[in-house]
Amino acid sequence: MTDYGINVVTQFKPINRKNIHKIPQWELLNPEMRRALLVVSAVLPFRTNRYVIDELIDWGNVPDDPIFQLVFPQRGMLERVDFEIVAGLMEKGAPEAEIADKACRIRRRMNPHPSGQMEHNVPHLDGHRLPGMQHKYRETVLFFAAQAQTCHSYCTFCFRWAQFVGDRELKFESSSADDLTAYLERHTEVTDLLFTGGDPMVMSAEVLERYVEPLLHPRLEHVQTIRIGTKAVSYWPQRFVSDRDADDLLRLFERVVDSGRHLAVMAHYCHPAELSTPVARRALRRIRSTGAEVRIQSPLVRHVNDDPDVWAETWRTGVRLGAIPYYMFVERDTGPKNYFEVPLAEAWEIYQQASQQVSGLGRSARGPVMSALTGKVRLAGVTSIEGMKVFVLEYLQARDPDWVHRPFFAEFDHEATWFDQLRPVYDNEDVYFQMPGDDEGELFECEEESEIFS
Ligand SMILES: *Cc1c(COP(=O)(O)O)cnc(C)c1O
Ligand code: SF4
């Protein structure tokens, strides 16, 4: 392989819109694709690396290749008028600031914090808010470490880009291990702590240790499970194999397990290609050798994995390699949603047809699931009652714990892509559809632009 000053084995160097033309595969893109990439990436973050480019993408299958769709900006991600305006500005050589301002205006229309996550679930300690934490369901607290607010590569559908692009108002992060442990000490009902981001696996072992080690104290005996949500297993498996501190990271995992706790690596695999390389398999084996469990949770995304065979293969491969299928998520109502969304009726077909193809061990993924304001809602199926076609729904997580696993109904709708578009069949089930007030206001100003867009 040609050396571009990037050592893909031991070091992570991002590829972005500034240096993308230096990779040999640039020549494989036709002029329309290159133009689309440069225009769309002026609006939406684009960042990837040589491992993804060289080993996960099949360049003979571009632009349809699923990993190419997953990380490379595509024309259809912007509305036609927006695309033409940004392209026009770039092509007439408009000042960077003008392009950046237009880009920001387009981005702010793409709802950056769906499901009221940021407004509704921030916990408090002694009267002050704890940003960077979420406590929505009794047993589980989510923690967004400040050092974890980026990823080894960016997914094109990602709704968290507001976290990465320097919109300070929208940043949602914490750097306080003390707040975390103090909060958990008071909340003995919490059994699970989930590190999320961004990607917690962009943190060095040393930084991660600062957050994890205090959790192993006997005072926090009630915190039985530590989960780490990560895409590094796919985008940078070297993190667990050959990075400078890969071994330190695994030793930390071992200490969690030795403390008598469950360590769950929530691996965001959405295509079997991500599980196909030797280094990806090695990473899985090394993680599992620490006693940690790996579970697969992934979104259903148009152009990437909107195919039952792809899901069946992901689950089958996962089971073989020791990664347990856990969730199939419906993509949220955000970002370039028209490009990526899959109607709920189709999502259920995909889930049902994929499930048929695998043994019981591969059927452990629950889906299709929407993380809505009211809770995690699963579309359990499509059926008829009294001659009327309906969706059968159930809560997997709910604000009111008693709602869990109680079937309820919505009118069938072949176009609906999200829970808030569904209508109850029975009046007495209205309550399941009622969203707490969503006080979305002016979300952010267009003055902050990070290095990603400069
Ligand atoms: C999914 C989710 C959890 C974890 O739910 P489990 O059913 O335990 O996987 C916790 N908090 C939030 C906000 C979630 O969306
Ligand atoms: S790995 Fe997750 S947080 Fe990171 S870019 Fe992809 S979807 Fe977003």
Short mmCIF file of N, CA and C in Angstrom, two decimals, residues 217-356:
data_model
loop_
_atom_site.label_atom_id
_atom_site.label_comp_id
_atom_site.label_asym_id
_atom_site.label_seq_id
_atom_site.Cartn_x
_atom_site.Cartn_y
_atom_site.Cartn_z
N HIS A 217 -15.76 1.04 43.03
CA HIS A 217 -15.73 1.13 44.49
C HIS A 217 -16.94 0.37 45.08
N PRO A 218 -16.72 -0.30 46.22
CA PRO A 218 -17.83 -1.03 46.85
C PRO A 218 -19.06 -0.16 47.14
N ARG A 219 -18.87 1.16 47.35
CA ARG A 219 -20.02 2.04 47.57
C ARG A 219 -20.99 2.02 46.38
N LEU A 220 -20.45 1.69 45.22
CA LEU A 220 -21.29 1.64 44.02
C LEU A 220 -21.58 0.21 43.59
N GLU A 221 -21.71 -0.63 44.60
CA GLU A 221 -22.01 -2.05 44.36
C GLU A 221 -23.27 -2.23 43.51
N HIS A 222 -24.23 -1.28 43.67
CA HIS A 222 -25.49 -1.42 42.92
C HIS A 222 -25.31 -1.22 41.42
N VAL A 223 -24.24 -0.58 41.02
CA VAL A 223 -23.99 -0.42 39.58
C VAL A 223 -23.34 -1.71 39.09
N GLN A 224 -24.17 -2.60 38.58
CA GLN A 224 -23.73 -3.96 38.27
C GLN A 224 -23.18 -4.09 36.86
N THR A 225 -23.64 -3.19 35.99
CA THR A 225 -23.26 -3.30 34.59
C THR A 225 -22.69 -1.99 34.09
N ILE A 226 -21.57 -2.09 33.42
CA ILE A 226 -21.03 -0.93 32.73
C ILE A 226 -21.11 -1.24 31.24
N ARG A 227 -21.81 -0.37 30.52
CA ARG A 227 -21.90 -0.57 29.07
C ARG A 227 -21.07 0.51 28.38
N ILE A 228 -20.46 0.13 27.28
CA ILE A 228 -19.74 1.10 26.48
C ILE A 228 -20.29 1.02 25.06
N GLY A 229 -20.93 2.07 24.63
CA GLY A 229 -21.48 2.10 23.27
C GLY A 229 -20.39 2.54 22.32
N THR A 230 -20.09 1.74 21.30
CA THR A 230 -18.96 2.11 20.44
C THR A 230 -19.09 1.62 19.01
N LYS A 231 -18.56 2.43 18.12
CA LYS A 231 -18.45 2.05 16.71
C LYS A 231 -16.99 1.77 16.37
N ALA A 232 -16.11 1.88 17.34
CA ALA A 232 -14.68 1.65 17.07
C ALA A 232 -14.43 0.22 16.61
N VAL A 233 -15.22 -0.73 17.10
CA VAL A 233 -15.07 -2.12 16.66
C VAL A 233 -15.19 -2.23 15.14
N SER A 234 -15.89 -1.28 14.55
CA SER A 234 -16.06 -1.30 13.10
C SER A 234 -15.10 -0.32 12.41
N TYR A 235 -15.07 0.92 12.86
CA TYR A 235 -14.31 1.96 12.17
C TYR A 235 -12.82 1.99 12.53
N TRP A 236 -12.49 1.43 13.68
CA TRP A 236 -11.08 1.44 14.10
C TRP A 236 -10.81 0.30 15.08
N PRO A 237 -10.93 -0.95 14.60
CA PRO A 237 -10.73 -2.08 15.51
C PRO A 237 -9.32 -2.14 16.07
N GLN A 238 -8.41 -1.43 15.40
CA GLN A 238 -7.03 -1.33 15.92
C GLN A 238 -7.01 -0.79 17.35
N ARG A 239 -8.11 -0.10 17.71
CA ARG A 239 -8.21 0.44 19.07
C ARG A 239 -8.01 -0.65 20.12
N PHE A 240 -8.43 -1.88 19.80
CA PHE A 240 -8.37 -2.98 20.75
C PHE A 240 -7.22 -3.94 20.45
N VAL A 241 -6.47 -3.64 19.39
CA VAL A 241 -5.46 -4.60 18.94
C VAL A 241 -4.06 -3.99 18.94
N SER A 242 -3.89 -2.87 18.23
CA SER A 242 -2.52 -2.38 18.02
C SER A 242 -2.30 -0.93 18.43
N ASP A 243 -3.33 -0.22 18.87
CA ASP A 243 -3.09 1.14 19.36
C ASP A 243 -2.12 1.08 20.53
N ARG A 244 -1.41 2.17 20.73
CA ARG A 244 -0.37 2.22 21.76
C ARG A 244 -0.87 1.70 23.12
N ASP A 245 -2.11 2.08 23.45
CA ASP A 245 -2.61 1.69 24.77
C ASP A 245 -3.71 0.62 24.68
N ALA A 246 -3.70 -0.15 23.59
CA ALA A 246 -4.73 -1.20 23.43
C ALA A 246 -4.68 -2.18 24.61
N ASP A 247 -3.49 -2.57 25.01
CA ASP A 247 -3.38 -3.53 26.12
C ASP A 247 -3.86 -2.92 27.44
N ASP A 248 -3.54 -1.64 27.65
CA ASP A 248 -4.02 -0.98 28.88
C ASP A 248 -5.54 -0.97 28.93
N LEU A 249 -6.12 -0.75 27.75
CA LEU A 249 -7.58 -0.72 27.66
C LEU A 249 -8.16 -2.08 28.06
N LEU A 250 -7.55 -3.14 27.53
CA LEU A 250 -8.06 -4.48 27.85
C LEU A 250 -7.85 -4.80 29.33
N ARG A 251 -6.75 -4.32 29.91
CA ARG A 251 -6.54 -4.55 31.35
C ARG A 251 -7.62 -3.85 32.15
N LEU A 252 -8.02 -2.66 31.70
CA LEU A 252 -9.10 -1.93 32.38
C LEU A 252 -10.41 -2.73 32.28
N PHE A 253 -10.68 -3.27 31.11
CA PHE A 253 -11.88 -4.11 30.95
C PHE A 253 -11.82 -5.27 31.96
N GLU A 254 -10.65 -5.88 32.07
CA GLU A 254 -10.51 -7.00 33.00
C GLU A 254 -10.78 -6.59 34.44
N ARG A 255 -10.33 -5.39 34.80
CA ARG A 255 -10.57 -4.94 36.18
C ARG A 255 -12.05 -4.77 36.45
N VAL A 256 -12.79 -4.30 35.45
CA VAL A 256 -14.24 -4.17 35.62
C VAL A 256 -14.84 -5.56 35.88
N VAL A 257 -14.44 -6.52 35.07
CA VAL A 257 -14.98 -7.88 35.21
C VAL A 257 -14.55 -8.49 36.56
N ASP A 258 -13.27 -8.26 36.93
CA ASP A 258 -12.78 -8.79 38.20
C ASP A 258 -13.50 -8.20 39.40
N SER A 259 -14.05 -7.00 39.24
CA SER A 259 -14.77 -6.37 40.36
C SER A 259 -16.14 -7.03 40.55
N GLY A 260 -16.46 -8.01 39.70
CA GLY A 260 -17.73 -8.71 39.84
C GLY A 260 -18.84 -8.08 39.02
N ARG A 261 -18.46 -7.16 38.13
CA ARG A 261 -19.49 -6.49 37.32
C ARG A 261 -19.53 -7.05 35.90
N HIS A 262 -20.62 -6.71 35.25
CA HIS A 262 -20.77 -7.08 33.85
C HIS A 262 -20.29 -5.92 32.99
N LEU A 263 -19.40 -6.20 32.06
CA LEU A 263 -18.98 -5.17 31.11
C LEU A 263 -19.55 -5.54 29.75
N ALA A 264 -20.37 -4.64 29.23
CA ALA A 264 -21.02 -4.92 27.94
C ALA A 264 -20.53 -3.90 26.92
N VAL A 265 -19.91 -4.39 25.88
CA VAL A 265 -19.51 -3.51 24.78
C VAL A 265 -20.66 -3.53 23.78
N MET A 266 -21.34 -2.39 23.66
CA MET A 266 -22.48 -2.29 22.76
C MET A 266 -21.92 -1.88 21.39
N ALA A 267 -21.77 -2.87 20.53
CA ALA A 267 -21.05 -2.68 19.28
C ALA A 267 -22.02 -2.27 18.16
N HIS A 268 -21.72 -1.13 17.54
CA HIS A 268 -22.64 -0.61 16.52
C HIS A 268 -22.28 -1.13 15.13
N TYR A 269 -22.49 -2.42 14.92
CA TYR A 269 -22.26 -2.99 13.59
C TYR A 269 -23.54 -2.86 12.79
N CYS A 270 -23.48 -2.31 11.60
CA CYS A 270 -24.73 -2.31 10.82
C CYS A 270 -24.60 -3.04 9.50
N HIS A 271 -23.47 -3.65 9.25
CA HIS A 271 -23.33 -4.42 8.01
C HIS A 271 -22.27 -5.50 8.23
N PRO A 272 -22.47 -6.69 7.63
CA PRO A 272 -21.49 -7.77 7.86
C PRO A 272 -20.08 -7.42 7.36
N ALA A 273 -19.97 -6.47 6.43
CA ALA A 273 -18.62 -6.09 5.97
C ALA A 273 -17.77 -5.63 7.14
N GLU A 274 -18.43 -5.03 8.14
CA GLU A 274 -17.69 -4.50 9.29
C GLU A 274 -17.13 -5.61 10.17
N LEU A 275 -17.67 -6.81 10.00
CA LEU A 275 -17.21 -7.95 10.80
C LEU A 275 -16.31 -8.88 10.00
N SER A 276 -15.94 -8.44 8.80
CA SER A 276 -15.29 -9.38 7.88
C SER A 276 -13.76 -9.34 7.90
N THR A 277 -13.16 -8.28 8.41
CA THR A 277 -11.70 -8.18 8.27
C THR A 277 -11.00 -8.91 9.43
N PRO A 278 -9.78 -9.38 9.19
CA PRO A 278 -9.06 -10.06 10.26
C PRO A 278 -8.89 -9.19 11.51
N VAL A 279 -8.63 -7.91 11.32
CA VAL A 279 -8.41 -7.07 12.50
C VAL A 279 -9.71 -6.87 13.28
N ALA A 280 -10.84 -6.81 12.56
CA ALA A 280 -12.13 -6.66 13.25
C ALA A 280 -12.41 -7.91 14.09
N ARG A 281 -12.07 -9.07 13.54
CA ARG A 281 -12.32 -10.33 14.27
C ARG A 281 -11.36 -10.47 15.45
N ARG A 282 -10.17 -10.02 15.22
CA ARG A 282 -9.17 -10.05 16.30
C ARG A 282 -9.62 -9.16 17.46
N ALA A 283 -10.14 -7.98 17.10
CA ALA A 283 -10.62 -7.04 18.13
C ALA A 283 -11.72 -7.70 18.97
N LEU A 284 -12.65 -8.36 18.30
CA LEU A 284 -13.73 -9.05 19.03
C LEU A 284 -13.18 -10.10 19.98
N ARG A 285 -12.24 -10.89 19.48
CA ARG A 285 -11.68 -11.95 20.34
C ARG A 285 -10.96 -11.37 21.54
N ARG A 286 -10.24 -10.28 21.29
CA ARG A 286 -9.49 -9.68 22.40
C ARG A 286 -10.44 -9.09 23.44
N ILE A 287 -11.49 -8.43 22.97
CA ILE A 287 -12.46 -7.85 23.92
C ILE A 287 -13.09 -8.98 24.75
N ARG A 288 -13.47 -10.05 24.06
CA ARG A 288 -14.14 -11.15 24.76
C ARG A 288 -13.21 -11.89 25.71
N SER A 289 -11.91 -11.86 25.40
CA SER A 289 -10.95 -12.54 26.26
C SER A 289 -10.83 -11.85 27.63
N THR A 290 -11.35 -10.63 27.74
CA THR A 290 -11.29 -9.94 29.04
C THR A 290 -12.45 -10.34 29.93
N GLY A 291 -13.43 -11.08 29.36
CA GLY A 291 -14.63 -11.40 30.11
C GLY A 291 -15.77 -10.45 29.79
N ALA A 292 -15.49 -9.46 28.94
CA ALA A 292 -16.57 -8.55 28.52
C ALA A 292 -17.47 -9.27 27.52
N GLU A 293 -18.71 -8.85 27.48
CA GLU A 293 -19.68 -9.39 26.52
C GLU A 293 -19.86 -8.34 25.42
N VAL A 294 -20.05 -8.81 24.20
CA VAL A 294 -20.28 -7.87 23.10
C VAL A 294 -21.72 -8.04 22.61
N ARG A 295 -22.44 -6.92 22.48
CA ARG A 295 -23.80 -6.97 21.94
C ARG A 295 -23.91 -6.04 20.74
N ILE A 296 -24.68 -6.47 19.77
CA ILE A 296 -24.82 -5.68 18.54
C ILE A 296 -26.08 -4.84 18.60
N GLN A 297 -25.93 -3.53 18.47
CA GLN A 297 -27.12 -2.70 18.29
C GLN A 297 -26.87 -1.79 17.11
N SER A 298 -27.82 -1.76 16.22
CA SER A 298 -27.58 -0.98 15.00
C SER A 298 -28.85 -0.39 14.45
N PRO A 299 -28.68 0.72 13.75
CA PRO A 299 -29.83 1.36 13.13
C PRO A 299 -30.11 0.75 11.76
N LEU A 300 -31.37 0.79 11.38
CA LEU A 300 -31.79 0.40 10.04
C LEU A 300 -31.71 1.65 9.17
N VAL A 301 -30.88 1.60 8.15
CA VAL A 301 -30.59 2.80 7.37
C VAL A 301 -30.74 2.51 5.87
N ARG A 302 -31.55 3.33 5.21
CA ARG A 302 -31.72 3.21 3.75
C ARG A 302 -30.34 3.31 3.08
N HIS A 303 -30.14 2.56 2.05
CA HIS A 303 -28.88 2.52 1.27
C HIS A 303 -27.74 1.78 1.98
N VAL A 304 -27.92 1.46 3.27
CA VAL A 304 -26.84 0.79 3.99
C VAL A 304 -27.23 -0.66 4.33
N ASN A 305 -28.39 -0.81 4.95
CA ASN A 305 -28.80 -2.15 5.38
C ASN A 305 -30.31 -2.35 5.32
N ASP A 306 -30.96 -1.76 4.31
CA ASP A 306 -32.41 -1.90 4.18
C ASP A 306 -32.75 -3.19 3.42
N ASP A 307 -32.25 -4.30 3.95
CA ASP A 307 -32.35 -5.58 3.25
C ASP A 307 -32.28 -6.71 4.29
N PRO A 308 -33.30 -7.56 4.33
CA PRO A 308 -33.32 -8.62 5.35
C PRO A 308 -32.08 -9.52 5.29
N ASP A 309 -31.57 -9.78 4.09
CA ASP A 309 -30.40 -10.67 3.98
C ASP A 309 -29.18 -10.07 4.69
N VAL A 310 -29.07 -8.76 4.63
CA VAL A 310 -27.94 -8.09 5.28
C VAL A 310 -28.03 -8.23 6.79
N TRP A 311 -29.25 -8.08 7.33
CA TRP A 311 -29.43 -8.24 8.78
C TRP A 311 -29.19 -9.67 9.20
N ALA A 312 -29.73 -10.61 8.42
CA ALA A 312 -29.55 -12.02 8.77
C ALA A 312 -28.06 -12.36 8.82
N GLU A 313 -27.33 -11.84 7.84
CA GLU A 313 -25.89 -12.12 7.78
C GLU A 313 -25.14 -11.45 8.94
N THR A 314 -25.55 -10.25 9.30
CA THR A 314 -24.91 -9.57 10.43
C THR A 314 -25.15 -10.37 11.72
N TRP A 315 -26.38 -10.81 11.92
CA TRP A 315 -26.71 -11.55 13.14
C TRP A 315 -25.99 -12.90 13.17
N ARG A 316 -26.01 -13.59 12.01
CA ARG A 316 -25.38 -14.91 11.93
C ARG A 316 -23.88 -14.79 12.22
N THR A 317 -23.25 -13.82 11.59
CA THR A 317 -21.81 -13.62 11.78
C THR A 317 -21.54 -13.20 13.21
N GLY A 318 -22.38 -12.34 13.74
CA GLY A 318 -22.22 -11.90 15.12
C GLY A 318 -22.26 -13.09 16.07
N VAL A 319 -23.26 -13.93 15.91
CA VAL A 319 -23.40 -15.09 16.80
C VAL A 319 -22.16 -15.97 16.70
N ARG A 320 -21.70 -16.17 15.46
CA ARG A 320 -20.52 -17.03 15.28
C ARG A 320 -19.29 -16.46 15.99
N LEU A 321 -19.17 -15.13 15.95
CA LEU A 321 -17.97 -14.50 16.53
C LEU A 321 -18.17 -14.11 17.99
N GLY A 322 -19.33 -14.38 18.52
CA GLY A 322 -19.56 -14.09 19.94
C GLY A 322 -20.09 -12.70 20.23
N ALA A 323 -20.79 -12.09 19.27
CA ALA A 323 -21.42 -10.79 19.50
C ALA A 323 -22.93 -11.01 19.43
N ILE A 324 -23.62 -10.70 20.51
CA ILE A 324 -25.03 -11.07 20.66
C ILE A 324 -25.94 -9.98 20.06
N PRO A 325 -26.80 -10.34 19.11
CA PRO A 325 -27.74 -9.34 18.55
C PRO A 325 -28.64 -8.77 19.66
N TYR A 326 -28.78 -7.44 19.70
CA TYR A 326 -29.50 -6.82 20.81
C TYR A 326 -30.63 -5.89 20.33
N TYR A 327 -30.33 -4.90 19.52
CA TYR A 327 -31.38 -3.99 19.04
C TYR A 327 -31.27 -3.76 17.55
N MET A 328 -32.44 -3.61 16.89
CA MET A 328 -32.51 -3.01 15.56
C MET A 328 -33.28 -1.71 15.73
N PHE A 329 -32.60 -0.59 15.57
CA PHE A 329 -33.23 0.71 15.79
C PHE A 329 -33.77 1.29 14.49
N VAL A 330 -34.90 1.99 14.62
CA VAL A 330 -35.40 2.77 13.50
C VAL A 330 -34.66 4.11 13.55
N GLU A 331 -34.20 4.57 12.40
CA GLU A 331 -33.45 5.83 12.35
C GLU A 331 -34.35 6.98 12.80
N ARG A 332 -33.77 7.87 13.57
CA ARG A 332 -34.55 8.97 14.12
C ARG A 332 -34.91 10.01 13.10
N ASP A 333 -35.89 10.77 13.48
CA ASP A 333 -36.37 11.86 12.65
C ASP A 333 -35.38 13.04 12.73
N THR A 334 -34.29 12.94 12.01
CA THR A 334 -33.28 13.99 12.13
C THR A 334 -32.30 13.95 10.98
N GLY A 335 -31.42 14.93 10.96
CA GLY A 335 -30.35 14.95 9.96
C GLY A 335 -30.92 14.80 8.55
N PRO A 336 -30.16 14.17 7.66
CA PRO A 336 -30.64 14.01 6.28
C PRO A 336 -31.66 12.88 6.22
N LYS A 337 -32.79 13.07 6.89
CA LYS A 337 -33.68 11.94 7.12
C LYS A 337 -34.34 11.40 5.87
N ASN A 338 -34.66 12.28 4.91
CA ASN A 338 -35.34 11.76 3.73
C ASN A 338 -34.48 10.75 2.99
N TYR A 339 -33.20 10.95 3.04
CA TYR A 339 -32.29 10.05 2.35
C TYR A 339 -32.18 8.70 3.07
N PHE A 340 -32.25 8.72 4.38
CA PHE A 340 -31.94 7.51 5.14
C PHE A 340 -33.15 6.78 5.73
N GLU A 341 -34.31 7.44 5.77
CA GLU A 341 -35.39 6.84 6.53
C GLU A 341 -36.04 5.66 5.80
N VAL A 342 -36.58 4.75 6.61
CA VAL A 342 -37.28 3.57 6.11
C VAL A 342 -38.64 3.57 6.81
N PRO A 343 -39.75 3.50 6.05
CA PRO A 343 -41.06 3.48 6.71
C PRO A 343 -41.17 2.31 7.71
N LEU A 344 -41.95 2.53 8.76
CA LEU A 344 -42.07 1.52 9.81
C LEU A 344 -42.58 0.19 9.28
N ALA A 345 -43.54 0.24 8.36
CA ALA A 345 -44.11 -1.01 7.82
C ALA A 345 -43.01 -1.81 7.13
N GLU A 346 -42.16 -1.12 6.40
CA GLU A 346 -41.06 -1.81 5.71
C GLU A 346 -40.01 -2.29 6.71
N ALA A 347 -39.77 -1.49 7.73
CA ALA A 347 -38.80 -1.89 8.76
C ALA A 347 -39.23 -3.21 9.40
N TRP A 348 -40.53 -3.32 9.66
CA TRP A 348 -41.02 -4.55 10.28
C TRP A 348 -40.85 -5.74 9.33
N GLU A 349 -41.13 -5.51 8.02
CA GLU A 349 -40.94 -6.59 7.03
C GLU A 349 -39.48 -7.06 7.04
N ILE A 350 -38.58 -6.11 7.07
CA ILE A 350 -37.15 -6.45 7.05
C ILE A 350 -36.78 -7.26 8.29
N TYR A 351 -37.26 -6.81 9.44
CA TYR A 351 -36.98 -7.51 10.69
C TYR A 351 -37.55 -8.93 10.66
N GLN A 352 -38.78 -9.04 10.19
CA GLN A 352 -39.47 -10.33 10.19
C GLN A 352 -38.79 -11.29 9.22
N GLN A 353 -38.43 -10.77 8.05
CA GLN A 353 -37.80 -11.65 7.04
C GLN A 353 -36.37 -12.01 7.42
N ALA A 354 -35.70 -11.13 8.09
CA ALA A 354 -34.33 -11.45 8.54
C ALA A 354 -34.39 -12.51 9.64
N SER A 355 -35.35 -12.36 10.55
CA SER A 355 -35.45 -13.29 11.67
C SER A 355 -35.69 -14.73 11.21
N GLN A 356 -36.51 -14.87 10.15
CA GLN A 356 -36.79 -16.22 9.63
C GLN A 356 -35.55 -16.97 9.20
#
